[in-house]
CSV table of C-alpha atoms in Angstrom, one decimal:
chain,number,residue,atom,x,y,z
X,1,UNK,CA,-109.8,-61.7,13.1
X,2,UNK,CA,-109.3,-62.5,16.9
X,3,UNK,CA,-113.1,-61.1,18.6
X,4,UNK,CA,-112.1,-60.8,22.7
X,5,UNK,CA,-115.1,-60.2,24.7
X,6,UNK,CA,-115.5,-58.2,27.6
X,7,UNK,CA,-113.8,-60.8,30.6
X,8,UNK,CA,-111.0,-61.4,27.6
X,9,UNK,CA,-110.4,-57.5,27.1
X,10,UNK,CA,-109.6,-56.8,30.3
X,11,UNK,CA,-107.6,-59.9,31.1
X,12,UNK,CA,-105.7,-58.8,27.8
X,13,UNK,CA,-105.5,-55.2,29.3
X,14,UNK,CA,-104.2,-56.9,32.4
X,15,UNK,CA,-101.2,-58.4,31.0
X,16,UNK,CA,-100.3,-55.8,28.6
X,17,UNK,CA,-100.4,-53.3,32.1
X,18,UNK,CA,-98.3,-55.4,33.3
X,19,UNK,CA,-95.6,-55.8,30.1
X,20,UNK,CA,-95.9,-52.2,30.9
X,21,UNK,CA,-94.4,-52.3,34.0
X,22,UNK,CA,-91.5,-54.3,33.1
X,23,UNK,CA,-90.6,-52.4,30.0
X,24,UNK,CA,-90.4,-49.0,32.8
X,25,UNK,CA,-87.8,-51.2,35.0
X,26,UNK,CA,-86.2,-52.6,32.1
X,27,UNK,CA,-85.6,-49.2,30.1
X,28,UNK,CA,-84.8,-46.7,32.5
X,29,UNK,CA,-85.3,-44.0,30.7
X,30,UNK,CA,-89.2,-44.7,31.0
X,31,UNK,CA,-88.9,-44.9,34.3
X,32,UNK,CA,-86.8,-41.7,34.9
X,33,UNK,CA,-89.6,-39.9,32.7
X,34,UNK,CA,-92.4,-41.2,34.7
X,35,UNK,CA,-93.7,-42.6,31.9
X,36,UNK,CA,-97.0,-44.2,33.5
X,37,UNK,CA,-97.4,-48.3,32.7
X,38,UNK,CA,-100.5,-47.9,31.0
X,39,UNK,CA,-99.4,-45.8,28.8
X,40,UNK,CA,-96.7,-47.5,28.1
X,41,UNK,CA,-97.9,-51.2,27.7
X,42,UNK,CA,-101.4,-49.3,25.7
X,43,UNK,CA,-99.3,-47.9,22.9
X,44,UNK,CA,-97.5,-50.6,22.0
X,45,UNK,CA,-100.6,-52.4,21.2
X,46,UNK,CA,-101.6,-49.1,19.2
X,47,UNK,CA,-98.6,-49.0,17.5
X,48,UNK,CA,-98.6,-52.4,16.2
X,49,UNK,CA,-102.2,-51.9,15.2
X,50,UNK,CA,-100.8,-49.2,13.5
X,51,UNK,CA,-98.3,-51.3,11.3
X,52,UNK,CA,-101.2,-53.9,11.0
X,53,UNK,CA,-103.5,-50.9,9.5
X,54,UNK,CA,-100.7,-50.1,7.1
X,55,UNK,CA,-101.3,-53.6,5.5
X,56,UNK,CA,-104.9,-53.4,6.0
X,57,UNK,CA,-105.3,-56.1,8.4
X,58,UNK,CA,-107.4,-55.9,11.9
X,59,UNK,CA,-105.8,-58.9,14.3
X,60,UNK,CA,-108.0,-58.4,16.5
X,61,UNK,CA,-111.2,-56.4,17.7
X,62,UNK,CA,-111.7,-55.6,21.6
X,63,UNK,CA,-115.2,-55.6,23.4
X,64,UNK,CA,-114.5,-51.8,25.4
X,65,UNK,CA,-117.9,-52.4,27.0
X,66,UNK,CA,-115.9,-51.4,30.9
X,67,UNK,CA,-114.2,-48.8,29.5
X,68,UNK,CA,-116.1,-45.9,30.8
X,69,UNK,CA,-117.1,-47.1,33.9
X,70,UNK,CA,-113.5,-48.3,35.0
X,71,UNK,CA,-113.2,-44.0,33.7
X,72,UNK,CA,-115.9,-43.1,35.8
X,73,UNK,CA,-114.7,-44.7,38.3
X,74,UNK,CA,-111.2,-43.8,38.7
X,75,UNK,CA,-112.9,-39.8,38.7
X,76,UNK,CA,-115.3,-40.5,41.4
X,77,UNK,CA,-112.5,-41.7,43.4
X,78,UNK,CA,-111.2,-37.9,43.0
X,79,UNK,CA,-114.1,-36.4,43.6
X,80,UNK,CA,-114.1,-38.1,47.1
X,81,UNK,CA,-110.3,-36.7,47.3
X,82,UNK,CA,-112.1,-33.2,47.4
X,83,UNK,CA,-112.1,-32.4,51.0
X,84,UNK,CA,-112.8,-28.6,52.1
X,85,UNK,CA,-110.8,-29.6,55.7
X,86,UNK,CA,-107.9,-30.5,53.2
X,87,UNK,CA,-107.3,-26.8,52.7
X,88,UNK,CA,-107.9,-25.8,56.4
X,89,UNK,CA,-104.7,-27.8,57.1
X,90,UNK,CA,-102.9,-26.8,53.8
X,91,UNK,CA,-103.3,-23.4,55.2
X,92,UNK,CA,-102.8,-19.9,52.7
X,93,UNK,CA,-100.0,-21.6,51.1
X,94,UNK,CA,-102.3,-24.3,49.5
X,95,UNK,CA,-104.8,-21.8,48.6
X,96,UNK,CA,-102.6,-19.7,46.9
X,97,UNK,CA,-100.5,-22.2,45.4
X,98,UNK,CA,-104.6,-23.6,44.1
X,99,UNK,CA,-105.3,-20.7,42.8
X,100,UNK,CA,-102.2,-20.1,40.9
X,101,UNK,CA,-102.8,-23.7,39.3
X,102,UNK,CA,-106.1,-23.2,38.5
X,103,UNK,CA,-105.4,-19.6,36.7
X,104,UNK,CA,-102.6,-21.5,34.7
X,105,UNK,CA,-105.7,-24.0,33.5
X,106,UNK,CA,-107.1,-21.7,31.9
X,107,UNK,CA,-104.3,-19.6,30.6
X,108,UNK,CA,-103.0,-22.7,29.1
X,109,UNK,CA,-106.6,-23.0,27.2
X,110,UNK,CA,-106.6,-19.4,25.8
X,111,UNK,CA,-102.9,-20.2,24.7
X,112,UNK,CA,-103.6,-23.4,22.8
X,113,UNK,CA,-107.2,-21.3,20.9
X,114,UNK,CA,-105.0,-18.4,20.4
X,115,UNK,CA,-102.6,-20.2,18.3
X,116,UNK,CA,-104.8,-23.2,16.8
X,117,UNK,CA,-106.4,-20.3,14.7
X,118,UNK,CA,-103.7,-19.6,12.6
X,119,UNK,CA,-103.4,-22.7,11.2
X,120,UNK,CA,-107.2,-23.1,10.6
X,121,UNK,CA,-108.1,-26.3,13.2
X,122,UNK,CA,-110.9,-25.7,15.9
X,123,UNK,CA,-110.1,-23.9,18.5
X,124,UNK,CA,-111.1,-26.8,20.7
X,125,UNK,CA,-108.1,-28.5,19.8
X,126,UNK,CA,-105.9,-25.7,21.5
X,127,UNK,CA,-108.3,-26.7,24.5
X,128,UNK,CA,-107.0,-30.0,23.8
X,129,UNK,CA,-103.6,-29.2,23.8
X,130,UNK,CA,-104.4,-26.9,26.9
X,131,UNK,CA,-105.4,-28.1,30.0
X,132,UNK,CA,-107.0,-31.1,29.2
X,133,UNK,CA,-103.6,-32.7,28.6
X,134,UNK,CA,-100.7,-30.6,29.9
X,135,UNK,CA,-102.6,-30.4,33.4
X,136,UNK,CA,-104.9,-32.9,32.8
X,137,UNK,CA,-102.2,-36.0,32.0
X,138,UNK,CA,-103.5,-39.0,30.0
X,139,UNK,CA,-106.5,-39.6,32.4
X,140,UNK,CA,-108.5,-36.5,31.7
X,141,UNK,CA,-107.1,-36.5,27.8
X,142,UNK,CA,-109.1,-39.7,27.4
X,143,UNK,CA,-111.8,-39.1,29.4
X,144,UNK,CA,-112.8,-35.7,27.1
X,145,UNK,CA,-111.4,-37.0,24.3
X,146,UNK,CA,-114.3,-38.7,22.7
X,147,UNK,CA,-116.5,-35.3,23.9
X,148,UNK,CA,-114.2,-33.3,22.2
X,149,UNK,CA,-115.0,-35.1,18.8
X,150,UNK,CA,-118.8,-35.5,19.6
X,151,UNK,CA,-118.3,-31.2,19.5
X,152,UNK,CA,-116.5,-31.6,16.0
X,153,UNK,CA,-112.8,-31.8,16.5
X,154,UNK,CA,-112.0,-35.0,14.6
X,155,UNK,CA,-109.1,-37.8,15.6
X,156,UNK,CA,-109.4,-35.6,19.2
X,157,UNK,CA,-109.0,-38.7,21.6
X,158,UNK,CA,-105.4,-39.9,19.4
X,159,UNK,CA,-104.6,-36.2,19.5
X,160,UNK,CA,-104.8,-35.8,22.9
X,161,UNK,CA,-103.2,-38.9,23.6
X,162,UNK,CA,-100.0,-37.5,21.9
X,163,UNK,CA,-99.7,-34.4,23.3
X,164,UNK,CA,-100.3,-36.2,27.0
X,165,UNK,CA,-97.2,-37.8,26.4
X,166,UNK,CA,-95.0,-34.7,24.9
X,167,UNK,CA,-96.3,-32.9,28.4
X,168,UNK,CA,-95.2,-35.8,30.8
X,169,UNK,CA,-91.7,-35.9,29.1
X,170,UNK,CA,-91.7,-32.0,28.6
X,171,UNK,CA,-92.4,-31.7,32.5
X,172,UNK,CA,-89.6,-34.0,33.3
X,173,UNK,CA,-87.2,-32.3,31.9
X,174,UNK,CA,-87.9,-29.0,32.6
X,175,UNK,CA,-88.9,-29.5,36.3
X,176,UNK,CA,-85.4,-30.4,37.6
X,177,UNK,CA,-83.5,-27.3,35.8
X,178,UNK,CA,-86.0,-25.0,36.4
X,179,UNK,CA,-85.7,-25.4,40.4
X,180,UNK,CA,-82.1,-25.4,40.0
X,181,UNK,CA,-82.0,-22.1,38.3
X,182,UNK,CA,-83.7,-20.7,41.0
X,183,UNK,CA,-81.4,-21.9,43.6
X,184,UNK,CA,-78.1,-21.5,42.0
X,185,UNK,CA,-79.1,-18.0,40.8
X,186,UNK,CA,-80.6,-16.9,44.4
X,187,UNK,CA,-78.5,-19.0,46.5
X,188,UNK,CA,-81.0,-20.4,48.3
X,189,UNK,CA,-79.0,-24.0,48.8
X,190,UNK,CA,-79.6,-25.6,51.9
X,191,UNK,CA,-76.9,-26.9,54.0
X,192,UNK,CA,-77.6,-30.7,55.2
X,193,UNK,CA,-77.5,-31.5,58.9
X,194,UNK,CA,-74.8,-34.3,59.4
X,195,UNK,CA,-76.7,-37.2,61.5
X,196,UNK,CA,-79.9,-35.6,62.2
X,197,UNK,CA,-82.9,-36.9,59.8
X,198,UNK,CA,-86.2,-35.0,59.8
X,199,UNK,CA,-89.5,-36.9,59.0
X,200,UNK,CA,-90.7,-35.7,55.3
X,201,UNK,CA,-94.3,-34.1,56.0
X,202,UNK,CA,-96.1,-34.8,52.5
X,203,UNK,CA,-99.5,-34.7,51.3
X,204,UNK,CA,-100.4,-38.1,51.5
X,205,UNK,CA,-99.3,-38.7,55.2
X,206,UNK,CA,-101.8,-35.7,55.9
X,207,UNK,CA,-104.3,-37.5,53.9
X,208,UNK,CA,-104.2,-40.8,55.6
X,209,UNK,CA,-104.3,-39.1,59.5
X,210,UNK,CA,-107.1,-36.3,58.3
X,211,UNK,CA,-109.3,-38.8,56.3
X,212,UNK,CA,-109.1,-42.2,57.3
X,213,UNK,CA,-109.2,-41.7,60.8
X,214,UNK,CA,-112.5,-42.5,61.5
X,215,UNK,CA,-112.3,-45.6,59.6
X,216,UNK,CA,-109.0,-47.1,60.6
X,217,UNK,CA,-110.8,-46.8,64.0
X,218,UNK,CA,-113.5,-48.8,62.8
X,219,UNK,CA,-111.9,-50.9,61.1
X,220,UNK,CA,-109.9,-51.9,64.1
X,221,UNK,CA,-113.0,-52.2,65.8
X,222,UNK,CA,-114.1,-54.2,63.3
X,223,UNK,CA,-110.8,-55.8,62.7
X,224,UNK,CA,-111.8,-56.8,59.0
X,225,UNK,CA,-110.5,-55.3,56.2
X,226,UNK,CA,-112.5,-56.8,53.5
X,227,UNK,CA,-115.5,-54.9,55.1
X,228,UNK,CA,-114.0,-51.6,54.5
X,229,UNK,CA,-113.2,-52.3,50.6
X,230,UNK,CA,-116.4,-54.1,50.6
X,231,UNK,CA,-118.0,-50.8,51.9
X,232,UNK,CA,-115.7,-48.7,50.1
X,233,UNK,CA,-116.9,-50.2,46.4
X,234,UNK,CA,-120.8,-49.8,47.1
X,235,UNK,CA,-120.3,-46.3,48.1
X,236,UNK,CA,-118.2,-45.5,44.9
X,237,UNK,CA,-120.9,-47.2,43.2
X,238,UNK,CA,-123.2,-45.3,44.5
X,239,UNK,CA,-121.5,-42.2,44.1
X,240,UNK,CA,-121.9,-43.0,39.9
X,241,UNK,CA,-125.7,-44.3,40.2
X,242,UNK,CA,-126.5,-40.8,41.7
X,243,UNK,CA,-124.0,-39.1,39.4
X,244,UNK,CA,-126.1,-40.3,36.5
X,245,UNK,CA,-128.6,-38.9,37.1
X,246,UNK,CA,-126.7,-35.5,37.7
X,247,UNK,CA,-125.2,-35.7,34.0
X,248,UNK,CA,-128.4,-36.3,32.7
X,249,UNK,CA,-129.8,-33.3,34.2
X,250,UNK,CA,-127.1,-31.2,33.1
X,251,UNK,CA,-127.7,-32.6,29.6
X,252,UNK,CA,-131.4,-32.2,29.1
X,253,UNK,CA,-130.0,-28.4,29.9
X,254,UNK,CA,-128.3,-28.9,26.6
X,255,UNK,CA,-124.8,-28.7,28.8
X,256,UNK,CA,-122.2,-31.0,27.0
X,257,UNK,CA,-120.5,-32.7,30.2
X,258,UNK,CA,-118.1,-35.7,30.0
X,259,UNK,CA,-119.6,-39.2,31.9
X,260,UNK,CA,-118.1,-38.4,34.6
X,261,UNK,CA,-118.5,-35.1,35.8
X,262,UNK,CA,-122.0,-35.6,37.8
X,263,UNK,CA,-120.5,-39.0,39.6
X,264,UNK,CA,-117.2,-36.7,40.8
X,265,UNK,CA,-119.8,-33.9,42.2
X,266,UNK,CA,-121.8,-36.2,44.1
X,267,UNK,CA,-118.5,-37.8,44.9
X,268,UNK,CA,-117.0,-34.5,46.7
X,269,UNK,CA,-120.9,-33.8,48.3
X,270,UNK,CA,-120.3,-37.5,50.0
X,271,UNK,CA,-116.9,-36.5,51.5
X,272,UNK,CA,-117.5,-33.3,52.9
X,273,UNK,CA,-120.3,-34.7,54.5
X,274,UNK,CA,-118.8,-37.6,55.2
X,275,UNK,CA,-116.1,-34.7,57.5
X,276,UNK,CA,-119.1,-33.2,59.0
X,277,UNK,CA,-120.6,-36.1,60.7
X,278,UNK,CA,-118.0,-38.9,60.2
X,279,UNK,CA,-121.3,-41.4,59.6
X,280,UNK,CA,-119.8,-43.4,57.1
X,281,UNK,CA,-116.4,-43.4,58.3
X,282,UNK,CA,-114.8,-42.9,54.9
X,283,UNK,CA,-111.7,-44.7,54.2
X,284,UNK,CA,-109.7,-42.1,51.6
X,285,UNK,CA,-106.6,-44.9,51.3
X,286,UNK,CA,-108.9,-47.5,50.1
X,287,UNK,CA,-110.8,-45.6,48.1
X,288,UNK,CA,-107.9,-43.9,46.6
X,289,UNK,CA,-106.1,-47.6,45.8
X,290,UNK,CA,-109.4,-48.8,44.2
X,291,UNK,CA,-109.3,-45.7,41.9
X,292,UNK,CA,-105.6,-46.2,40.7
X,293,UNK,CA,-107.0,-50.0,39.7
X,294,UNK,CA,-109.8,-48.4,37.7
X,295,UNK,CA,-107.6,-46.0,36.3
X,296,UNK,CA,-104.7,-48.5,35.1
X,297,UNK,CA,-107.3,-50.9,33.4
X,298,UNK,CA,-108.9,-48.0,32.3
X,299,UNK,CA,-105.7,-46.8,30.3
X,300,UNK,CA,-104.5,-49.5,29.0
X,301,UNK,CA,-108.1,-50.2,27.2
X,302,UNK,CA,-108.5,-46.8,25.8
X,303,UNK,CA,-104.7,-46.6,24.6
X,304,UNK,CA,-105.1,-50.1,22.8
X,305,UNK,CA,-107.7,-49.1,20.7
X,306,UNK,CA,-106.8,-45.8,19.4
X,307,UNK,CA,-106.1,-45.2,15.5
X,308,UNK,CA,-102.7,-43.3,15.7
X,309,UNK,CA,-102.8,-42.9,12.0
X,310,UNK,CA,-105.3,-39.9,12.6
X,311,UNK,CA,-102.7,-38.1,13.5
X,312,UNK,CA,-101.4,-37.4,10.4
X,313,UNK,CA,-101.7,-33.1,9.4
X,314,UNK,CA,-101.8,-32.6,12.9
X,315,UNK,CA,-98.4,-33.0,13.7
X,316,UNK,CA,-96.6,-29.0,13.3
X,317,UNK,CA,-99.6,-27.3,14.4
X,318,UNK,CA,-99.6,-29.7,17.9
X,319,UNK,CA,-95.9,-29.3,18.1
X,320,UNK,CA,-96.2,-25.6,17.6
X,321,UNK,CA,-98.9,-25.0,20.5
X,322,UNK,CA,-97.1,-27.5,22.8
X,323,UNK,CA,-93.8,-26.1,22.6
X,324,UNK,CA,-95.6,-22.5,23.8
X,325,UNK,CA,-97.1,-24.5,26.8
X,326,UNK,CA,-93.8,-25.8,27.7
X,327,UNK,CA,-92.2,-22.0,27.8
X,328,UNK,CA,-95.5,-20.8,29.4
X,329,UNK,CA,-95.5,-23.1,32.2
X,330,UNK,CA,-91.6,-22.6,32.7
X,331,UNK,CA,-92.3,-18.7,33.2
X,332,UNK,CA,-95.4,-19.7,35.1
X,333,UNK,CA,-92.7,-21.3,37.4
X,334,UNK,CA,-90.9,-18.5,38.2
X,335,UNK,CA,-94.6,-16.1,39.0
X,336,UNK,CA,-94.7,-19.1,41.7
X,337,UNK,CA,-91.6,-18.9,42.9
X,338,UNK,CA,-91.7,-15.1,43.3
X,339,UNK,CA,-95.7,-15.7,45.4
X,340,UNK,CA,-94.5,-18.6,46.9
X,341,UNK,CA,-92.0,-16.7,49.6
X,342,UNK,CA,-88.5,-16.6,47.5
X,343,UNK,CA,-87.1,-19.0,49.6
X,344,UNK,CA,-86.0,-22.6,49.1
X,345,UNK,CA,-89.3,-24.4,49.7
X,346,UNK,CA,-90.9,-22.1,46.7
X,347,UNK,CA,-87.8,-23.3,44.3
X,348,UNK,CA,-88.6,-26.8,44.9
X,349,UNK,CA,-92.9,-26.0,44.7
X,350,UNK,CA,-91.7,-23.6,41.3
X,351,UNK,CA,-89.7,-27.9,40.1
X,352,UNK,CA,-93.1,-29.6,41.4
X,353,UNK,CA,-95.4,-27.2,39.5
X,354,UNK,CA,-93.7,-27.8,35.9
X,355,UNK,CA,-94.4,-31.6,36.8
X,356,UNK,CA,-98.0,-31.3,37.5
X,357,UNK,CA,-98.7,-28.6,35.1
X,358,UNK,CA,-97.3,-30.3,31.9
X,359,UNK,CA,-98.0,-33.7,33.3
X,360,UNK,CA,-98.9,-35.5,36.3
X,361,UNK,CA,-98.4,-35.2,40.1
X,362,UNK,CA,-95.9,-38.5,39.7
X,363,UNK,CA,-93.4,-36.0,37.3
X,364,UNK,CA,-94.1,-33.2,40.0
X,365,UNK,CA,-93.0,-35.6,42.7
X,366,UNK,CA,-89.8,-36.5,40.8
X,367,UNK,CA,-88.6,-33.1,40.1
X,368,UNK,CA,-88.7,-32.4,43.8
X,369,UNK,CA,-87.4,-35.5,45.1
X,370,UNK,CA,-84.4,-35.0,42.1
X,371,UNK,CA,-84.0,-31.7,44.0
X,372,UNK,CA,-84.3,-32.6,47.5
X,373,UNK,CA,-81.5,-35.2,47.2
X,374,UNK,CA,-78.9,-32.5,46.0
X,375,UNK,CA,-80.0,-29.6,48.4
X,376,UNK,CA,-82.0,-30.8,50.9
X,377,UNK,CA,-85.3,-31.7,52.6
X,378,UNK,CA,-88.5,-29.4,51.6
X,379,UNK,CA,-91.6,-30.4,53.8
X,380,UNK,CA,-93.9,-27.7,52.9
X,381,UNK,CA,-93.3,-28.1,49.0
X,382,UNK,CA,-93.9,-31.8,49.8
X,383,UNK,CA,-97.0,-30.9,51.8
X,384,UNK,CA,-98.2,-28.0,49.3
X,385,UNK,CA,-97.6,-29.6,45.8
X,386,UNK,CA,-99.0,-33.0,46.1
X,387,UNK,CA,-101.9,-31.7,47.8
X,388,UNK,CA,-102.9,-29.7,45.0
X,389,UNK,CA,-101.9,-31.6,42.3
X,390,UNK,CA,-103.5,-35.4,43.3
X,391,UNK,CA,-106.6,-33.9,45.2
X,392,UNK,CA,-107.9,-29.9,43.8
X,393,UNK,CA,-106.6,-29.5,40.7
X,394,UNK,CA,-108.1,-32.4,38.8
X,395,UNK,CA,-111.9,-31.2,40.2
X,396,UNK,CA,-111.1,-27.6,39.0
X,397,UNK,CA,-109.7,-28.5,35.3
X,398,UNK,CA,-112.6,-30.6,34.7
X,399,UNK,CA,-115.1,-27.4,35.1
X,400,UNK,CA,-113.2,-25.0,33.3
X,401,UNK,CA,-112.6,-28.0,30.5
X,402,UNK,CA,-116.2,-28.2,30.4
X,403,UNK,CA,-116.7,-24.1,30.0
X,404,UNK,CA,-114.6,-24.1,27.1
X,405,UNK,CA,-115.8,-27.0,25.8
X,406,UNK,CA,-119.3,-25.3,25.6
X,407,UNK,CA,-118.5,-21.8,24.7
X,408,UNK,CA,-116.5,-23.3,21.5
X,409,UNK,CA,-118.6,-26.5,21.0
């Protein structure tokens, strides 16, 4: 048996990240499913420990020592993405579209209990098959999957894993159709302008100008960019030394938190602050690129090392609560279109939500863009949906997770 230690596990995870990312370009239908790298390059080191279990062999045993900080990490980096002044400029649309969201979390929990009853499993694994993976994506599935089997529910991290992956390709395909229907059945199609191009408004343009501002001009000032990812690290760092401390608080309370819940709190407290005073001149694009290295090398470890065959006897009862979520969220889409103003910005928001709410924000961005390219441009939905789904909605499904988690632990 092959032992990798912790420099060779990551450099392992590093090149099977990157076989990842040419199996996507090389197989387009990964790609046109938004089937993250990660994932991909993760599970097919899984699946061929898989075959290699079959014979009872183990080629090789990985040192997963970084694995929950590289986690912790990639969720502090959220937690700084939590910006009250975010939703001042979002204005009511934000909010409500938020609060929609975040009543869908928890619908999609009671869902998964309601019907992981019948067939005798705990009803945290309707959680699992909830929120912490239809909204949640891979990230938060294994991030709370190991929690979720200290509480009891055995082979949850595989579990959740799986029904990560029906929800991205579930929210692919429904997205596109779904915000079609609307616009067909309404008419709501919007004529192109021949030779006049307007600038796309999105999320992450408003991100950039709100909450970099201060540090682009000090790092132009400064004129060295190595001092802003330098400065960028230490406070993320320091952001998890402090959150530390939080979860251990909350734990001697006997509240059952994942790692990362204190680091993301302090994380938030540091940015809002941070918008107050503008002492530490934040950097949100830096930070933000720092967390989507943790959160790749973070993936690819978890995914290599998890035992698929535990899935076995869990397979009708997941595909049973899944398939509700799927026609939940797609009738959730239409309550959003209806709030959302009837018009064709909320058809295109009602495409983006079955992305993000089966998925991840990068499905939610594909619908609409699918959309978009037919009908027409759609700056609000590509202000409103993005903004929700990469910076709010994460922060929110974590606390709810966590309520559930304790009321059924």
């Amino acid at each position: 048996m092959l032992k990798l230690d912790l420099i060779q596990t990551v450099a392992f995870a590093g090149v099977v990240l990157f076989a990842g990312y040419g199996l996507r370009r090389w197989i387009k239908p990964l790609d046109r499913l938004n089937i993250p790298a990660p994932v991909i390059g993760g599970l097919l080191v899984s699946l061929a420990t898989l075959v290699f279990h079959h014979y009872q062999i183990t080629p090789v045993q990985f040192d997963t020592t970084l694995r929950d900080p590289l986690m912790i990490a990639f969720f502090t980096t959220i937690g700084f993405a939590a910006s009250l002044s975010l939703l001042k400029v979002g204005g009511p649309q934000v909010l409500l579209f938020f609060l929609m969201a975040t009543i869908m979390v928890i619908f999609q929990n009671i869902l998964g209990i309601i019907l992981a009853l019948p067939f005798r499993l705990h009803p945290l694994l309707g959680v699992i098959c909830g929120s912490v993976t239809q909204t949640g994506g891979p990230a938060t599935a294994l991030a709370f999957g190991p929690v979720f089997e200290q509480a009891g529910v055995s082979a949850a991290t595989t579990a959740a894993v799986a029904a990560a992956i029906f929800g991205i390709i579930s929210g692919g395909l429904i997205g596109g159709p779904v915000g079609t229907f609307l616009i067909e059945k309404y008419k709501l199609k919007k004529a192109r302008i021949k030779g006049l191009e307007v600038p796309e408004i999105d999320a992450e343009q408003v991100v950039e100008e709100l909450m970099s501002r201060k540090a682009v001009a000090a790092a132009e000032a400064d004129d060295r960019s190595s001092f802003v990812l330098l400065k960028s690290v230490v406070i993320i760092l320091v952001a998890m030394w402090v959150g530390s401390w939080v979860s251990k608080w909350f734990a001697s309370l006997g509240i059952t938190l994942p790692a990362y819940i204190g680091a993301m709190f302090v994380a938030a407290i540091i940015r809002n602050f941070d918008d107050l005073t503008g002492w530490l001149c934040l950097d949100q694009r830096v930070i933000d690129e720092l967390g989507h290295v943790a959160l790749n090398l973070f993936l690819v470890i978890a995914l290599m090392t998890l035992k698929l065959w535990e899935l076995a006897g869990l397979f009708l009862p997941m595909l049973v609560i899944l398939f509700a979520q799927v026609v939940m969220v797609a009738l959730a889409a239409m309550m959003v279109f209806r709030l959302m103003g009837r018009d064709y910005e909320a058809a295109v928001m009602s495409a983006g939500f079955c992305g993000f709410a089966l998925g991840t924000t990068a499905n939610a961005m594909a619908n609409m863009k699918a959309i978009v390219e037919r009908y027409g441009r759609a700056p609000r939905a590509f202000l409103v949906v993005p903004m929700v789904g990469a910076f709010f909605i994460d922060f929110t499904n974590a606390l709810i997770i966590t309520i559930f988690l304790n009321l059924f632990k």
